[in-house]
Coordinates of C-alpha atoms in Angstrom, one line a residue:
T1483 CA 91.7 123.9 99.3
A1484 CA 95.0 123.8 101.3
S1485 CA 97.8 121.3 101.1
A1486 CA 99.3 119.6 103.9
P1487 CA 102.5 121.4 104.7
A1488 CA 105.9 119.7 104.3
P1489 CA 108.2 120.6 107.3
A1490 CA 109.4 123.9 107.3
A1491 CA 113.0 124.2 106.0
Q1492 CA 115.4 126.8 104.4
P1493 CA 116.5 126.4 100.9
A1494 CA 119.0 123.6 100.3
A1495 CA 122.5 124.1 99.2
P1496 CA 123.1 123.5 95.5
A1497 CA 123.1 119.9 94.6
P1498 CA 126.4 118.5 93.3
T1499 CA 126.5 118.6 89.5
M1500 CA 126.0 115.0 88.1
K1501 CA 128.2 114.2 85.2
K1502 CA 126.0 113.7 82.2
V1503 CA 127.3 112.2 79.1
R1504 CA 125.5 113.2 75.9
K1505 CA 125.0 110.4 73.4
Y1506 CA 122.7 109.5 70.4
D1507 CA 120.4 106.8 69.8
M1508 CA 118.4 106.2 66.5
W1509 CA 115.8 108.8 67.5
G1510 CA 117.8 111.7 68.6
T1511 CA 120.2 112.8 71.4
I1512 CA 120.0 111.1 74.9
D1513 CA 121.9 112.0 78.2
H1514 CA 123.3 109.3 80.5
V1515 CA 123.4 110.3 84.2
P1516 CA 125.2 108.2 86.7
Y1517 CA 122.9 105.9 88.7
Q1518 CA 124.8 106.1 92.1
G1519 CA 125.0 107.7 95.6
A1520 CA 121.6 108.3 97.4
R1521 CA 119.6 107.4 94.4
K1522 CA 121.2 104.0 93.9
A1523 CA 121.0 103.4 97.7
V1524 CA 117.2 104.0 97.8
G1525 CA 116.7 102.1 94.6
D1526 CA 118.6 99.1 96.0
L1527 CA 116.3 99.2 99.2
M1528 CA 113.2 99.7 97.4
S1529 CA 114.0 96.8 95.0
K1530 CA 114.8 94.5 98.0
S1531 CA 111.6 95.5 99.8
K1532 CA 109.4 94.8 96.8
Q1533 CA 111.1 91.4 96.0
T1534 CA 111.1 90.3 99.5
A1535 CA 107.8 91.5 101.2
P1536 CA 104.5 90.8 99.6
H1537 CA 102.9 94.4 99.9
V1538 CA 99.3 95.2 100.5
T1539 CA 98.0 98.8 100.7
H1540 CA 95.1 99.6 102.8
T1541 CA 93.4 103.2 102.1
D1542 CA 91.1 105.3 104.2
M1543 CA 90.1 109.0 104.5
L1544 CA 90.9 111.0 107.6
D1545 CA 88.4 113.8 108.7
A1546 CA 91.0 116.4 109.7
S1547 CA 88.7 118.9 111.2
A1548 CA 89.9 118.4 114.8
L1549 CA 93.5 118.6 113.7
K1550 CA 93.0 121.8 111.8
S1551 CA 91.3 123.4 114.7
L1552 CA 94.0 122.5 117.2
R1553 CA 96.7 123.8 114.9
Q1554 CA 95.0 127.0 114.5
A1555 CA 94.5 127.3 118.3
E1556 CA 98.2 126.5 118.8
K1557 CA 99.1 129.1 116.1
E1558 CA 97.1 131.8 117.9
K1559 CA 99.3 130.9 121.1
G1560 CA 102.4 131.3 119.1
N1561 CA 103.1 127.6 118.9
T1562 CA 103.9 125.5 115.8
V1563 CA 102.5 121.8 115.6
S1564 CA 102.7 120.2 112.2
Y1565 CA 100.2 117.7 110.8
V1566 CA 103.0 115.2 110.4
A1567 CA 104.1 115.4 114.1
L1568 CA 100.5 114.7 115.2
V1569 CA 100.1 111.8 112.9
M1570 CA 103.4 110.6 114.2
K1571 CA 102.4 110.8 117.8
A1572 CA 99.1 109.0 116.9
V1573 CA 101.0 106.2 115.0
A1574 CA 103.3 105.7 117.9
R1575 CA 100.5 105.3 120.3
A1576 CA 98.6 103.0 118.0
L1577 CA 101.7 100.8 117.5
K1578 CA 101.6 100.0 121.3
E1579 CA 98.3 98.2 120.7
H1580 CA 99.1 96.8 117.2
R1581 CA 102.6 95.5 117.9
Y1582 CA 103.1 93.4 114.6
L1583 CA 103.3 96.6 112.7
N1584 CA 106.2 97.7 114.9
A1585 CA 108.3 94.7 114.0
T1586 CA 110.7 93.0 111.7
L1587 CA 110.9 89.5 110.2
D1588 CA 114.0 87.4 110.8
D1589 CA 113.7 85.1 107.9
E1590 CA 116.8 83.2 108.8
N1591 CA 115.7 82.3 112.3
K1592 CA 112.0 82.2 111.5
D1593 CA 111.2 84.8 114.1
I1594 CA 108.9 88.0 114.2
I1595 CA 110.8 90.5 116.2
L1596 CA 108.4 92.7 118.1
K1597 CA 110.1 96.1 119.0
N1598 CA 109.4 97.7 122.5
Y1599 CA 110.4 101.2 121.3
W1600 CA 108.7 103.5 118.8
S1601 CA 111.1 105.4 116.6
I1602 CA 109.5 106.7 113.4
A1603 CA 111.2 107.7 110.2
F1604 CA 109.8 110.3 107.7
A1605 CA 110.7 110.7 104.0
V1606 CA 112.3 113.9 102.9
D1607 CA 112.5 114.8 99.1
T1608 CA 115.6 116.6 98.3
P1609 CA 117.4 117.6 95.1
N1610 CA 120.0 114.9 95.9
G1611 CA 117.4 112.1 96.3
L1612 CA 115.1 110.6 99.0
Y1613 CA 116.2 110.5 102.8
A1614 CA 114.5 109.0 105.8
P1615 CA 115.7 110.5 109.0
V1616 CA 114.3 109.2 112.2
V1617 CA 112.5 110.7 115.2
K1618 CA 113.6 108.5 118.1
R1619 CA 111.4 107.6 120.9
V1620 CA 108.3 109.5 119.7
N1621 CA 106.4 108.4 122.7
Q1622 CA 108.8 110.2 125.0
K1623 CA 108.3 113.6 123.2
T1624 CA 105.7 116.2 123.0
A1625 CA 104.1 117.1 119.7
A1626 CA 106.0 120.4 119.8
E1627 CA 109.4 118.5 120.3
V1628 CA 108.5 116.1 117.5
T1629 CA 107.6 119.0 115.2
A1630 CA 110.9 120.8 116.0
E1631 CA 112.9 117.6 115.4
I1632 CA 111.2 116.9 112.1
T1633 CA 112.0 120.4 110.9
A1634 CA 115.6 120.1 112.0
L1635 CA 116.2 116.8 110.4
A1636 CA 114.5 117.8 107.2
Q1637 CA 116.8 120.8 107.0
K1638 CA 119.9 118.6 107.7
A1639 CA 118.7 116.3 104.9
L1640 CA 118.4 119.2 102.5
D1641 CA 121.9 120.4 103.6
R1642 CA 123.3 117.1 103.1
S1643 CA 124.5 117.2 106.8
L1644 CA 122.7 114.2 108.2
D1645 CA 124.7 111.8 110.5
P1646 CA 124.4 108.2 109.7
M1647 CA 122.8 107.5 112.9
D1648 CA 120.1 110.1 112.1
M1649 CA 118.7 107.6 109.7
K1650 CA 119.1 104.4 111.7
G1651 CA 116.8 102.8 114.4
S1652 CA 113.4 103.3 113.0
T1653 CA 110.7 100.9 113.5
F1654 CA 108.0 102.5 111.2
T1655 CA 108.0 105.2 108.5
I1656 CA 105.6 108.0 107.5
T1657 CA 105.8 109.5 104.0
N1658 CA 103.9 112.6 103.2
V1659 CA 103.2 113.7 99.5
G1660 CA 100.5 116.2 100.6
S1661 CA 102.6 119.3 99.8
V1662 CA 103.2 118.0 96.2
G1663 CA 99.8 116.8 95.5
G1664 CA 97.9 113.5 95.0
L1665 CA 95.4 111.6 97.2
F1666 CA 96.0 107.8 97.7
F1667 CA 99.1 106.0 96.5
T1668 CA 101.1 102.8 97.3
P1669 CA 104.2 103.6 99.4
I1670 CA 107.0 101.0 99.5
I1671 CA 107.9 99.6 102.9
N1672 CA 111.2 100.9 104.3
Y1673 CA 112.7 97.5 104.6
P1674 CA 113.3 95.6 107.0
E1675 CA 110.3 97.4 108.6
V1676 CA 107.0 95.8 107.9
A1677 CA 104.7 98.9 107.5
I1678 CA 104.7 102.5 106.1
L1679 CA 102.0 105.0 106.3
G1680 CA 101.5 107.6 103.4
M1681 CA 99.7 110.8 103.7
G1682 CA 98.1 112.5 100.7
R1683 CA 96.9 116.2 100.0
L1684 CA 94.9 117.9 102.7
H1685 CA 91.9 119.0 100.8
D1686 CA 88.3 120.2 101.4
A1687 CA 85.6 117.7 100.3
P1688 CA 81.9 117.0 101.1
I1689 CA 81.1 114.3 103.6
A1690 CA 78.2 113.0 105.4
K1691 CA 78.0 113.8 109.2
E1692 CA 75.2 113.0 111.4
G1693 CA 72.8 112.7 108.4
Q1694 CA 73.9 116.1 106.9
V1695 CA 76.3 116.9 104.0
T1696 CA 79.1 119.2 105.1
V1697 CA 82.4 120.3 103.8
A1698 CA 85.5 119.2 105.9
P1699 CA 89.1 119.1 105.5
L1700 CA 90.3 115.4 104.6
I1701 CA 93.7 113.7 104.6
P1702 CA 93.9 110.5 102.4
L1703 CA 95.8 107.6 104.3
S1704 CA 97.5 104.8 102.6
L1705 CA 98.9 102.1 104.7
S1706 CA 101.4 99.6 102.9
F1707 CA 102.3 96.5 105.0
D1708 CA 104.1 93.1 104.7
H1709 CA 101.3 90.5 104.3
R1710 CA 103.7 87.8 105.8
V1711 CA 103.5 89.5 109.1
I1712 CA 100.3 91.3 109.1
D1713 CA 96.9 90.4 108.0
G1714 CA 94.5 92.8 106.0
A1715 CA 92.1 93.0 108.9
E1716 CA 94.9 93.9 111.3
G1717 CA 96.2 96.6 108.9
A1718 CA 92.5 98.1 108.7
R1719 CA 92.2 98.0 112.6
F1720 CA 95.6 99.8 113.0
T1721 CA 94.5 102.5 110.5
A1722 CA 91.2 102.9 112.3
K1723 CA 93.1 103.4 115.6
V1724 CA 95.2 106.0 114.2
M1725 CA 92.3 107.8 112.9
E1726 CA 90.4 107.5 116.2
L1727 CA 93.4 109.0 118.0
L1728 CA 93.5 111.9 115.5
Q1729 CA 90.0 112.8 116.2
D1730 CA 91.3 114.0 119.8
P1731 CA 94.5 115.6 118.9
A1732 CA 94.8 117.3 122.3
S1733 CA 95.5 114.0 123.9
L1734 CA 98.6 113.7 121.6
M1735 CA 100.2 116.9 122.7
E1736 CA 102.2 115.6 125.6
A1737 CA 104.8 112.8 125.8
E1738 CA 103.2 109.6 127.0
D1739 CA 106.3 107.9 128.6
K1740 CA 109.0 109.0 130.8
V1741 CA 112.6 109.1 129.3
G1742 CA 114.7 106.2 130.6

């Protein structure tokens, strides 16, 4: 079985050495590592998200046969299109129909703010911690352009050269643990967004198609959302729409909207 590839990137520069303090408890030696920097920033955001938004996670399994075929065809033409980029394109299009997943909740003014732009963050695991750079205006870019931008931003995260603006302006987030392993999980919403889509490991498994059992490449999907803004049925409808769009990945290759 194959794993869903992470964005291609060169090896990161060595992470800065964290000052460890060797101490003892009653059972043996222990190391104290400072809780600071990116780790603390992510921890604070995740804590606020879980304490503020009642999370629900909806799961489904994507038949990735069409995605795999398209990527192979593009590879034979010398083009690179990543799974994450195609999922990102499908998400951006689905968000146009399911607007409450492309929103924030203004508690103070008691408003749900629906965004009229579609900029999607993606999680990057680095030795220095987790980063979520943003592909701006996904609907205005081709799948190849989105792939290239994901690769460039992932490399900047590994190099610790992201500009603060690279991590601002997102309306939705995708997190892909497929290259590490695992199927379904419960991703934490990138607050103040109201939804996040998790991608699990691409793997071959038997499924039923037209009354026959066949082996197909599958990608597990896990959508976490804020139940204050989104009901369970709407989360399921959104996921179904994303999966429907991914059955025709050729329709996701071009930019949908003009720049401007």
